[in-house]
Short mmCIF file of C-alpha atoms in Angstrom, two decimals:
data_model
loop_
_atom_site.label_atom_id
_atom_site.label_comp_id
_atom_site.label_asym_id
_atom_site.label_seq_id
_atom_site.Cartn_x
_atom_site.Cartn_y
_atom_site.Cartn_z
CA MET A 1221 61.26 -8.15 26.12
CA ARG A 1222 61.56 -10.01 22.81
CA LYS A 1223 60.42 -13.26 24.44
CA ASN A 1224 57.37 -11.52 25.93
CA LEU A 1225 56.42 -10.08 22.54
CA ILE A 1226 56.72 -13.50 20.89
CA ALA A 1227 54.56 -15.02 23.64
CA ILE A 1228 51.88 -12.36 23.18
CA ILE A 1229 51.82 -12.86 19.40
CA PHE A 1230 51.64 -16.64 19.88
CA PHE A 1231 48.76 -16.27 22.35
CA ILE A 1232 46.79 -13.97 20.01
CA THR A 1233 47.34 -16.38 17.11
CA ILE A 1234 46.04 -19.32 19.15
CA VAL A 1235 42.95 -17.37 20.28
CA CYS A 1236 42.13 -16.25 16.73
CA SER A 1237 42.61 -19.76 15.39
CA LEU A 1238 40.34 -21.25 18.03
CA THR A 1239 37.71 -18.57 17.39
CA ILE A 1240 37.73 -19.29 13.66
CA TYR A 1241 37.64 -23.04 14.30
CA PHE A 1242 34.73 -22.94 16.70
CA SER A 1243 32.82 -20.51 14.48
CA PHE A 1244 33.29 -22.83 11.52
CA PHE A 1245 32.41 -25.86 13.64
CA GLN A 1246 29.29 -24.15 14.96
CA LYS A 1247 28.17 -23.16 11.46
CA GLU A 1248 28.85 -26.62 10.06
CA ASN A 1249 26.76 -28.20 12.82
CA ASN A 1250 24.09 -25.51 12.83
CA LEU A 1251 20.48 -26.67 12.66
CA PRO A 1252 17.92 -24.57 10.77
CA PRO A 1253 14.86 -23.11 12.48
CA GLU A 1254 11.74 -25.22 12.54
CA LYS A 1255 8.75 -24.61 10.29
CA PRO A 1256 6.97 -21.46 11.57
CA ASN A 1257 3.44 -21.55 12.86
CA THR A 1258 0.69 -20.77 10.37
CA PRO A 1259 0.26 -16.96 10.31
CA SER A 1260 -2.56 -15.54 12.42
CA GLY A 1261 -4.53 -12.48 11.33
CA SER A 1262 -7.48 -11.18 9.34
CA LYS A 1263 -8.77 -13.48 6.61
CA SER A 1264 -11.09 -10.90 5.04
CA ILE A 1265 -10.06 -7.26 4.53
CA ASN A 1266 -10.51 -4.39 2.10
CA VAL A 1267 -8.10 -2.96 -0.45
CA ARG A 1268 -5.62 -0.50 1.16
CA GLN A 1269 -6.63 -1.61 4.65
CA ASN A 1270 -3.74 -2.35 7.03
CA SER A 1271 -3.88 -5.80 8.58
CA THR A 1272 -1.62 -7.35 11.23
CA TYR A 1273 -0.24 -10.89 11.04
CA THR A 1274 1.78 -12.83 13.62
CA SER A 1275 3.74 -16.06 13.85
CA SER A 1276 6.80 -17.60 15.52
CA SER A 1277 9.35 -20.36 15.10
CA HIS A 1278 11.74 -22.41 17.25
CA ASP A 1279 15.46 -22.67 16.57
CA PRO A 1280 17.07 -25.87 17.97
CA ASP A 1281 20.35 -24.01 18.60
CA ASN A 1282 18.55 -21.12 20.32
CA ASP A 1283 19.81 -18.76 17.62
CA SER A 1284 18.14 -15.45 16.90
CA ILE A 1285 15.76 -15.53 13.94
CA ARG A 1286 14.45 -13.21 11.27
CA TYR A 1287 11.37 -13.90 9.17
CA GLY A 1288 10.60 -13.62 5.47
CA TRP A 1289 6.98 -13.05 4.42
CA ASP A 1290 5.45 -14.15 1.13
CA TRP A 1291 2.39 -11.93 0.64
CA ASP A 1292 1.23 -13.20 -2.76
CA GLY A 1293 1.84 -16.94 -2.64
CA ASP A 1294 4.60 -17.08 -5.28
CA ASN A 1295 7.12 -18.81 -2.97
CA ASN A 1296 9.39 -15.76 -2.90
CA VAL A 1297 10.15 -13.61 0.14
CA ASP A 1298 8.54 -10.20 -0.36
CA GLU A 1299 9.62 -8.73 2.97
CA TRP A 1300 12.20 -9.69 5.61
CA THR A 1301 11.96 -8.46 9.17
CA LYS A 1302 14.48 -5.69 9.73
CA THR A 1303 16.15 -7.34 12.74
CA TYR A 1304 16.83 -10.80 14.13
CA LEU A 1305 14.54 -11.64 17.02
CA PRO A 1306 15.27 -13.87 20.03
CA ASN A 1307 14.32 -17.50 19.56
CA GLU A 1308 10.54 -18.17 19.71
CA THR A 1309 9.70 -14.45 19.88
CA LEU A 1310 6.33 -13.63 18.29
CA VAL A 1311 6.89 -11.72 15.06
CA THR A 1312 4.36 -9.10 13.92
CA ALA A 1313 3.98 -7.75 10.39
CA ILE A 1314 1.57 -5.16 8.98
CA HIS A 1315 0.55 -5.39 5.34
CA GLN A 1316 -2.02 -4.02 2.91
CA TRP A 1317 -2.94 -5.03 -0.62
CA ARG A 1318 -3.54 -2.52 -3.40
CA ILE A 1319 -5.66 -4.89 -5.50
CA ASN A 1320 -8.50 -7.21 -4.67
CA GLY A 1321 -8.26 -10.99 -4.87
CA THR A 1322 -7.44 -14.08 -2.85
CA PHE A 1323 -3.90 -14.43 -1.52
CA ASN A 1324 -2.13 -17.33 0.23
CA ILE A 1325 0.35 -15.81 2.65
CA LYS A 1326 3.13 -17.66 4.48
CA LEU A 1327 6.54 -17.09 6.01
CA LYS A 1328 9.88 -18.77 6.64
CA ALA A 1329 12.47 -18.33 9.39
CA GLN A 1330 16.21 -17.75 8.94
CA ASP A 1331 18.79 -17.91 11.73
CA VAL A 1332 21.87 -15.71 12.11
CA HIS A 1333 23.98 -18.28 10.21
CA GLY A 1334 21.71 -18.15 7.16
CA ALA A 1335 19.99 -21.50 7.68
CA GLU A 1336 16.34 -21.36 6.63
CA SER A 1337 13.25 -23.23 7.74
CA PRO A 1338 10.60 -24.67 5.43
CA TRP A 1339 7.68 -22.42 4.54
CA SER A 1340 4.83 -22.29 7.02
CA ASN A 1341 1.36 -23.44 6.08
CA ASN A 1342 -0.71 -20.92 4.11
CA LEU A 1343 -3.23 -18.49 5.51
CA THR A 1344 -5.76 -17.58 2.82
CA VAL A 1345 -6.73 -13.91 2.80
CA THR A 1346 -9.57 -12.48 0.71
CA VAL A 1347 -9.13 -8.81 -0.21
CA HIS A 1348 -12.30 -6.96 -1.18
CA PHE A 1349 -12.58 -3.92 -3.40
CA ILE A 1350 -14.77 -1.10 -2.06
CA PRO A 1351 -14.87 1.92 -4.39
CA SER A 1352 -13.96 5.27 -2.94
CA HIS A 1353 -15.74 8.52 -3.68
CA PRO A 1354 -13.97 10.86 -6.10
CA ASN A 1355 -12.40 13.92 -4.54
CA ILE A 1356 -14.24 17.22 -4.79
CA PRO A 1357 -13.71 18.61 -8.31
CA LYS A 1358 -11.55 21.59 -9.15
CA LEU A 1359 -14.02 23.90 -10.91
CA SER A 1360 -13.11 27.01 -12.87
CA GLY A 1361 -14.75 29.32 -15.39
CA PRO A 1362 -16.04 32.85 -15.93
CA THR A 1363 -17.76 34.60 -13.05
CA HIS A 1364 -19.36 37.42 -15.08
CA LEU A 1365 -21.30 36.97 -18.32
CA VAL A 1366 -24.12 38.72 -20.14
CA VAL A 1367 -27.43 37.18 -21.12
CA GLY A 1368 -26.96 34.74 -23.99
CA GLU A 1369 -23.16 34.71 -23.73
CA VAL A 1370 -21.67 31.22 -23.70
CA GLY A 1371 -19.36 30.48 -20.81
CA ILE A 1372 -16.95 27.55 -20.81
CA PHE A 1373 -16.36 25.81 -17.48
CA TYR A 1374 -13.62 23.31 -16.60
CA ALA A 1375 -13.47 20.55 -14.02
CA SER A 1376 -11.03 17.84 -12.96
CA THR A 1377 -10.60 15.54 -9.99
CA THR A 1378 -8.77 12.47 -8.72
CA THR A 1379 -9.69 9.28 -6.90
CA LEU A 1380 -7.76 6.56 -5.07
CA ASP A 1381 -9.21 3.81 -7.26
CA ASP A 1382 -8.43 5.63 -10.52
CA PRO A 1383 -11.54 4.54 -12.44
CA PRO A 1384 -12.95 6.76 -15.20
CA PHE A 1385 -15.65 9.15 -14.10
CA CYS A 1386 -17.96 11.81 -15.51
CA PHE A 1387 -19.04 15.24 -14.27
CA TYR A 1388 -22.47 16.66 -13.67
CA TYR A 1389 -22.81 20.42 -14.17
CA MET A 1390 -25.96 21.92 -12.61
CA TRP A 1391 -26.55 25.43 -13.94
CA ASP A 1392 -29.06 26.69 -11.36
CA ASP A 1393 -31.68 27.30 -14.05
CA ARG A 1394 -33.30 23.85 -13.99
CA THR A 1395 -30.87 22.50 -16.58
CA TYR A 1396 -27.75 20.36 -16.31
CA ASN A 1397 -25.08 18.66 -18.42
CA LYS A 1398 -23.44 15.26 -18.02
CA THR A 1399 -19.96 14.95 -19.55
CA ASP A 1400 -18.20 11.97 -21.09
CA TYR A 1401 -16.07 9.74 -18.87
CA VAL A 1402 -12.45 10.77 -18.30
CA ASN A 1403 -9.54 9.38 -16.30
CA SER A 1404 -8.23 10.61 -12.98
CA GLY A 1405 -6.60 14.03 -13.28
CA GLU A 1406 -7.96 14.81 -16.74
CA THR A 1407 -9.83 18.08 -17.33
CA ILE A 1408 -13.14 18.21 -19.17
CA SER A 1409 -15.21 21.24 -20.11
CA ALA A 1410 -18.88 22.10 -20.44
CA SER A 1411 -20.47 25.24 -21.83
CA HIS A 1412 -23.65 27.09 -20.91
CA ALA A 1413 -25.50 30.35 -21.53
CA TRP A 1414 -28.17 31.91 -19.32
CA ASN A 1415 -31.26 33.63 -20.72
CA THR A 1416 -32.15 35.66 -17.65
CA PRO A 1417 -29.98 38.09 -15.68
CA GLY A 1418 -29.26 37.23 -12.07
CA ASN A 1419 -26.88 35.49 -9.69
CA TYR A 1420 -26.37 31.78 -10.35
CA THR A 1421 -24.54 29.03 -8.49
CA VAL A 1422 -22.88 26.49 -10.78
CA VAL A 1423 -22.63 23.12 -9.04
CA CYS A 1424 -20.28 20.39 -10.25
CA GLU A 1425 -20.05 16.79 -9.01
CA ALA A 1426 -17.86 13.90 -10.17
CA GLU A 1427 -19.34 10.41 -10.45
CA ASN A 1428 -17.33 7.22 -10.99
CA LYS A 1429 -18.46 4.11 -12.85
CA TYR A 1430 -19.70 2.62 -9.57
CA TYR A 1431 -22.11 5.58 -9.18
CA TYR A 1432 -20.19 6.99 -6.23
CA ARG A 1433 -20.39 10.79 -6.30
CA SER A 1434 -18.05 13.42 -4.94
CA SER A 1435 -18.95 16.39 -2.80
CA GLU A 1436 -20.08 19.51 -4.63
CA ALA A 1437 -17.82 22.15 -6.07
CA THR A 1438 -19.51 25.52 -6.62
CA LEU A 1439 -18.85 28.68 -8.58
CA GLN A 1440 -20.84 31.92 -8.41
CA VAL A 1441 -21.71 33.46 -11.78
CA VAL A 1442 -23.32 36.88 -12.31
CA ILE A 1443 -25.40 37.30 -15.49
CA SER A 1444 -26.00 40.87 -16.62
CA GLU A 1445 -28.22 42.42 -19.25
CA LYS A 1446 -26.62 42.98 -22.63
#
């Protein structure tokens, strides 16, 4: 029984030693992946528009590979693929830019042993800025006034591009006010008094510095005699 136990322990020791040796030998003689192909994908897109890019690489040892993408051309990996892919498998990445400009994108490959390829050639991508319309304003104020009474009305809105914008208040009596420019989320007020009793629809629109206007916000106001 004792001899059998010693033999089993000896066998396990030999197997573990060989496993460690061959793993070390394999890592020492590991070859890195080859330079990936130049990324393929859109060369001209808009800010906040998703775009798909693909590439692949060959590993001489047939190791699995993951890929690191450099989206801004600073020679640093901004995003690694989440898993290692089989050798020569086409990798796909989706990216969007939040600012406009020209970007040189590239990628490198890394095998399961940590060996890395050179960077691929650059793909130059031009990202264009297209302003978005401000969101419909949030409009509030009094809904009942008397003739000559000044009412104060408040408006605010937001936009994806976050430029300053102004508000147009149309008072439904052939007059209007244009406010100063404010930033996204800020509230600005305007005041008005009507000279004739009746039912009026106050209309408010936001306009950014690119002259893009929002949809209308409305508020019904009843003007009574004094």
